[in-house]
PDB file of C-alpha atoms in Angstrom:
ATOM      1  CA  MET O   1      -1.055  25.837   3.136  1.00  0.00           C
ATOM      2  CA  SER O   2      -4.484  24.090   2.583  1.00  0.00           C
ATOM      3  CA  ASP O   3      -5.388  20.754   4.187  1.00  0.00           C
ATOM      4  CA  VAL O   4      -7.155  19.858   0.959  1.00  0.00           C
ATOM      5  CA  PRO O   5      -5.276  16.886  -0.640  1.00  0.00           C
ATOM      6  CA  SER O   6      -3.853  17.283  -4.056  1.00  0.00           C
ATOM      7  CA  GLY O   7      -3.540  13.568  -4.812  1.00  0.00           C
ATOM      8  CA  PRO O   8      -6.080  11.236  -6.272  1.00  0.00           C
ATOM      9  CA  THR O   9      -9.032  12.713  -4.571  1.00  0.00           C
ATOM     10  CA  THR O  10     -10.557  15.946  -3.410  1.00  0.00           C
ATOM     11  CA  GLN O  11     -12.128  13.896  -0.605  1.00  0.00           C
ATOM     12  CA  GLU O  12     -15.402  13.732  -2.374  1.00  0.00           C
ATOM     13  CA  GLU O  13     -14.158  10.085  -2.882  1.00  0.00           C
ATOM     14  CA  PRO O  14     -12.170   7.997  -0.542  1.00  0.00           C
ATOM     15  CA  VAL O  15      -8.684   7.120  -1.094  1.00  0.00           C
ATOM     16  CA  GLU O  16      -8.393   3.482  -2.109  1.00  0.00           C
ATOM     17  CA  ILE O  17      -5.594   1.637  -0.334  1.00  0.00           C
ATOM     18  CA  LEU O  18      -4.717  -2.020  -0.916  1.00  0.00           C
ATOM     19  CA  LEU O  19      -2.940  -3.445   2.247  1.00  0.00           C
ATOM     20  CA  ALA O  20      -1.152  -6.754   1.440  1.00  0.00           C
ATOM     21  CA  GLU O  21      -0.364  -8.105   4.886  1.00  0.00           C
ATOM     22  CA  ASP O  22      -0.717 -11.538   6.493  1.00  0.00           C
ATOM     23  CA  ASN O  23      -0.162 -10.419  10.093  1.00  0.00           C
ATOM     24  CA  PRO O  24      -3.594  -9.741  11.620  1.00  0.00           C
ATOM     25  CA  ASN O  25      -2.006  -7.438  14.239  1.00  0.00           C
ATOM     26  CA  ASP O  26      -0.289  -5.341  11.655  1.00  0.00           C
ATOM     27  CA  VAL O  27      -3.546  -5.216   9.658  1.00  0.00           C
ATOM     28  CA  ARG O  28      -5.431  -3.943  12.798  1.00  0.00           C
ATOM     29  CA  LEU O  29      -2.686  -1.379  13.659  1.00  0.00           C
ATOM     30  CA  THR O  30      -2.672  -0.032  10.055  1.00  0.00           C
ATOM     31  CA  LYS O  31      -6.438   0.236   9.720  1.00  0.00           C
ATOM     32  CA  ARG O  32      -6.630   1.931  13.157  1.00  0.00           C
ATOM     33  CA  ALA O  33      -3.861   4.430  12.245  1.00  0.00           C
ATOM     34  CA  PHE O  34      -5.567   5.280   8.886  1.00  0.00           C
ATOM     35  CA  ASP O  35      -8.976   5.599  10.686  1.00  0.00           C
ATOM     36  CA  LYS O  36      -7.448   8.206  12.853  1.00  0.00           C
ATOM     37  CA  GLY O  37      -6.020  10.117   9.922  1.00  0.00           C
ATOM     38  CA  LYS O  38      -7.320  13.201   8.086  1.00  0.00           C
ATOM     39  CA  LEU O  39      -8.352  11.482   4.834  1.00  0.00           C
ATOM     40  CA  LEU O  40     -11.406   9.482   3.991  1.00  0.00           C
ATOM     41  CA  ASN O  41     -10.179   6.085   2.865  1.00  0.00           C
ATOM     42  CA  ASN O  42     -11.155   2.507   1.990  1.00  0.00           C
ATOM     43  CA  ILE O  43      -8.641  -0.094   3.026  1.00  0.00           C
ATOM     44  CA  HIS O  44      -8.934  -3.385   1.215  1.00  0.00           C
ATOM     45  CA  VAL O  45      -6.908  -6.183   2.738  1.00  0.00           C
ATOM     46  CA  VAL O  46      -5.384  -9.271   1.105  1.00  0.00           C
ATOM     47  CA  ASN O  47      -3.254 -11.800   3.076  1.00  0.00           C
ATOM     48  CA  ASP O  48      -0.799 -13.189   0.562  1.00  0.00           C
ATOM     49  CA  GLY O  49       0.799 -12.344  -2.841  1.00  0.00           C
ATOM     50  CA  VAL O  50      -1.428 -14.421  -4.931  1.00  0.00           C
ATOM     51  CA  GLU O  51      -4.505 -12.617  -3.651  1.00  0.00           C
ATOM     52  CA  THR O  52      -2.627  -9.274  -4.065  1.00  0.00           C
ATOM     53  CA  MET O  53      -2.204  -9.887  -7.764  1.00  0.00           C
ATOM     54  CA  LYS O  54      -5.817 -11.055  -8.149  1.00  0.00           C
ATOM     55  CA  PHE O  55      -6.980  -7.830  -6.445  1.00  0.00           C
ATOM     56  CA  LEU O  56      -4.703  -5.711  -8.657  1.00  0.00           C
ATOM     57  CA  ARG O  57      -5.919  -7.361 -11.778  1.00  0.00           C
ATOM     58  CA  GLN O  58      -9.465  -7.415 -10.639  1.00  0.00           C
ATOM     59  CA  GLN O  59      -9.835 -11.165 -11.004  1.00  0.00           C
ATOM     60  CA  GLY O  60     -12.062 -13.728  -9.313  1.00  0.00           C
ATOM     61  CA  GLU O  61     -13.771 -12.266  -6.137  1.00  0.00           C
ATOM     62  CA  TYR O  62     -12.117  -8.926  -6.761  1.00  0.00           C
ATOM     63  CA  THR O  63     -13.722  -8.108 -10.217  1.00  0.00           C
ATOM     64  CA  ASP O  64     -15.821  -5.287  -8.639  1.00  0.00           C
ATOM     65  CA  LYS O  65     -13.091  -3.919  -6.485  1.00  0.00           C
ATOM     66  CA  PRO O  66     -11.589  -0.442  -7.329  1.00  0.00           C
ATOM     67  CA  ARG O  67      -8.143   0.040  -8.657  1.00  0.00           C
ATOM     68  CA  PRO O  68      -6.069   1.114  -5.548  1.00  0.00           C
ATOM     69  CA  ASP O  69      -4.486   4.607  -5.343  1.00  0.00           C
ATOM     70  CA  VAL O  70      -1.561   3.041  -3.499  1.00  0.00           C
ATOM     71  CA  VAL O  71      -0.464  -0.410  -2.312  1.00  0.00           C
ATOM     72  CA  LEU O  72       1.153  -1.072   0.990  1.00  0.00           C
ATOM     73  CA  LEU O  73       2.994  -4.280   0.538  1.00  0.00           C
ATOM     74  CA  ASP O  74       4.706  -6.692   3.055  1.00  0.00           C
ATOM     75  CA  ILE O  75       7.577  -8.613   1.735  1.00  0.00           C
ATOM     76  CA  GLU O  76       7.237 -11.636   3.897  1.00  0.00           C
ATOM     77  CA  MET O  77       3.838 -13.169   2.813  1.00  0.00           C
ATOM     78  CA  PRO O  78       2.790 -16.744   1.879  1.00  0.00           C
ATOM     79  CA  ARG O  79       2.231 -18.216  -1.546  1.00  0.00           C
ATOM     80  CA  LYS O  80       3.942 -15.301  -3.313  1.00  0.00           C
ATOM     81  CA  ASP O  81       6.147 -12.849  -1.450  1.00  0.00           C
ATOM     82  CA  GLY O  82       6.209  -9.124  -1.871  1.00  0.00           C
ATOM     83  CA  LEU O  83       9.229  -9.144  -4.094  1.00  0.00           C
ATOM     84  CA  GLU O  84       7.479 -11.472  -6.591  1.00  0.00           C
ATOM     85  CA  VAL O  85       4.402  -9.187  -6.465  1.00  0.00           C
ATOM     86  CA  LEU O  86       6.640  -6.285  -7.284  1.00  0.00           C
ATOM     87  CA  ALA O  87       8.277  -8.083 -10.218  1.00  0.00           C
ATOM     88  CA  ASP O  88       4.812  -9.018 -11.573  1.00  0.00           C
ATOM     89  CA  ALA O  89       3.361  -5.583 -11.174  1.00  0.00           C
ATOM     90  CA  GLU O  90       6.446  -4.015 -12.741  1.00  0.00           C
ATOM     91  CA  GLN O  91       6.016  -6.121 -15.909  1.00  0.00           C
ATOM     92  CA  ASP O  92       2.280  -5.272 -16.202  1.00  0.00           C
ATOM     93  CA  PRO O  93       1.585  -1.975 -18.050  1.00  0.00           C
ATOM     94  CA  GLU O  94      -1.798  -1.689 -16.330  1.00  0.00           C
ATOM     95  CA  LEU O  95      -0.265  -1.968 -12.855  1.00  0.00           C
ATOM     96  CA  SER O  96       3.074  -0.352 -13.217  1.00  0.00           C
ATOM     97  CA  THR O  97       1.717   3.082 -12.552  1.00  0.00           C
ATOM     98  CA  ILE O  98       0.221   2.153  -9.121  1.00  0.00           C
ATOM     99  CA  PRO O  99       2.608   3.320  -6.381  1.00  0.00           C
ATOM    100  CA  ILE O 100       3.786   0.414  -4.259  1.00  0.00           C
ATOM    101  CA  ILE O 101       5.177   1.120  -0.814  1.00  0.00           C
ATOM    102  CA  ILE O 102       6.975  -1.638   0.929  1.00  0.00           C
ATOM    103  CA  LEU O 103       5.814  -1.700   4.536  1.00  0.00           C
ATOM    104  CA  THR O 104       7.668  -4.561   6.202  1.00  0.00           C
ATOM    105  CA  SER O 105       9.604  -5.738   9.263  1.00  0.00           C
ATOM    106  CA  SER O 106      12.531  -6.728   7.151  1.00  0.00           C
ATOM    107  CA  GLU O 107      15.659  -4.562   7.458  1.00  0.00           C
ATOM    108  CA  ALA O 108      17.704  -6.862   5.249  1.00  0.00           C
ATOM    109  CA  GLU O 109      19.794  -4.821   2.758  1.00  0.00           C
ATOM    110  CA  GLN O 110      19.020  -7.379   0.029  1.00  0.00           C
ATOM    111  CA  ASP O 111      15.353  -6.855   0.499  1.00  0.00           C
ATOM    112  CA  ILE O 112      15.803  -3.135   0.201  1.00  0.00           C
ATOM    113  CA  VAL O 113      17.891  -3.410  -2.938  1.00  0.00           C
ATOM    114  CA  GLU O 114      15.641  -5.933  -4.629  1.00  0.00           C
ATOM    115  CA  SER O 115      12.501  -3.819  -3.755  1.00  0.00           C
ATOM    116  CA  TYR O 116      13.920  -0.841  -5.563  1.00  0.00           C
ATOM    117  CA  GLU O 117      15.322  -2.961  -8.444  1.00  0.00           C
ATOM    118  CA  HIS O 118      11.670  -3.981  -8.948  1.00  0.00           C
ATOM    119  CA  SER O 119      10.338  -0.472  -8.930  1.00  0.00           C
ATOM    120  CA  ALA O 120       9.112  -0.064  -5.376  1.00  0.00           C
ATOM    121  CA  ASN O 121       8.262   3.629  -4.757  1.00  0.00           C
ATOM    122  CA  ALA O 122       9.304   3.580  -1.205  1.00  0.00           C
ATOM    123  CA  TYR O 123      10.703   1.055   1.446  1.00  0.00           C
ATOM    124  CA  LEU O 124       9.639   1.565   5.050  1.00  0.00           C
ATOM    125  CA  THR O 125      10.398  -0.678   7.966  1.00  0.00           C
ATOM    126  CA  LYS O 126       7.477  -1.191  10.384  1.00  0.00           C
ATOM    127  CA  PRO O 127       8.179   0.478  13.718  1.00  0.00           C
ATOM    128  CA  VAL O 128       7.666  -1.694  16.761  1.00  0.00           C
ATOM    129  CA  GLY O 129       5.680   0.596  18.987  1.00  0.00           C
ATOM    130  CA  HIS O 130       2.051   1.545  18.413  1.00  0.00           C
ATOM    131  CA  ALA O 131       2.790   5.288  18.620  1.00  0.00           C
ATOM    132  CA  GLU O 132       5.615   5.015  16.108  1.00  0.00           C
ATOM    133  CA  PHE O 133       3.584   2.879  13.727  1.00  0.00           C
ATOM    134  CA  LYS O 134       0.740   5.442  13.916  1.00  0.00           C
ATOM    135  CA  GLU O 135       3.220   8.165  13.050  1.00  0.00           C
ATOM    136  CA  THR O 136       4.597   6.321  10.142  1.00  0.00           C
ATOM    137  CA  VAL O 137       1.062   5.806   8.806  1.00  0.00           C
ATOM    138  CA  ARG O 138       0.320   9.495   9.252  1.00  0.00           C
ATOM    139  CA  GLN O 139       3.402  10.373   7.271  1.00  0.00           C
ATOM    140  CA  ILE O 140       2.444   7.983   4.548  1.00  0.00           C
ATOM    141  CA  GLU O 141      -0.915   9.629   4.344  1.00  0.00           C
ATOM    142  CA  GLN O 142       0.511  13.124   4.314  1.00  0.00           C
ATOM    143  CA  PHE O 143       3.286  12.408   1.743  1.00  0.00           C
ATOM    144  CA  TRP O 144       1.376  10.099  -0.650  1.00  0.00           C
ATOM    145  CA  PHE O 145      -2.082  11.782  -0.529  1.00  0.00           C
ATOM    146  CA  GLN O 146      -1.326  15.364   0.170  1.00  0.00           C
ATOM    147  CA  LEU O 147       2.066  16.186  -1.477  1.00  0.00           C
ATOM    148  CA  VAL O 148       2.562  13.660  -4.239  1.00  0.00           C
ATOM    149  CA  LYS O 149       0.662  13.991  -7.514  1.00  0.00           C
ATOM    150  CA  LEU O 150      -0.637  10.501  -8.356  1.00  0.00           C
ATOM    151  CA  PRO O 151      -2.024   9.353 -11.730  1.00  0.00           C
ATOM    152  CA  GLU O 152      -5.785   9.652 -12.104  1.00  0.00           C
ATOM    153  CA  THR O 153      -7.656   6.383 -11.540  1.00  0.00           C
ATOM    154  CA  GLU O 154     -10.045   5.280 -14.362  1.00  0.00           C
TER     155      GLU O 154
END
């Protein structure tokens, strides 16, 4: 089996990842884990749900930002939480095809149920340890960018 990704890129172009996370330590861990991965990527970080929607809609300071190939979304964020972001994205035909992966510390059954009710593509609980977190990110990278066929970006 080839190591060439079959997802949104042939590695001539980086994978565009939007990380919606308000915890600076989790941002650092996620970036570091993706930096050590196999795929060339650009990670764009926003710190709350309002900024997430602006980025996705390419509004304000994000007008020149690329459409993400995938969104890693925390549930517990200020101004607009991840569940509200999911509901907004689900209702927007321009955004509804972007895969959104919930990556959160919440293990609450209600959060899991509501995430899938609002069309989350996956729900992952953040591991506590650095090595486990790095392995989770590696698996995200392998599954979403090497195995899954994603829509072409415009």
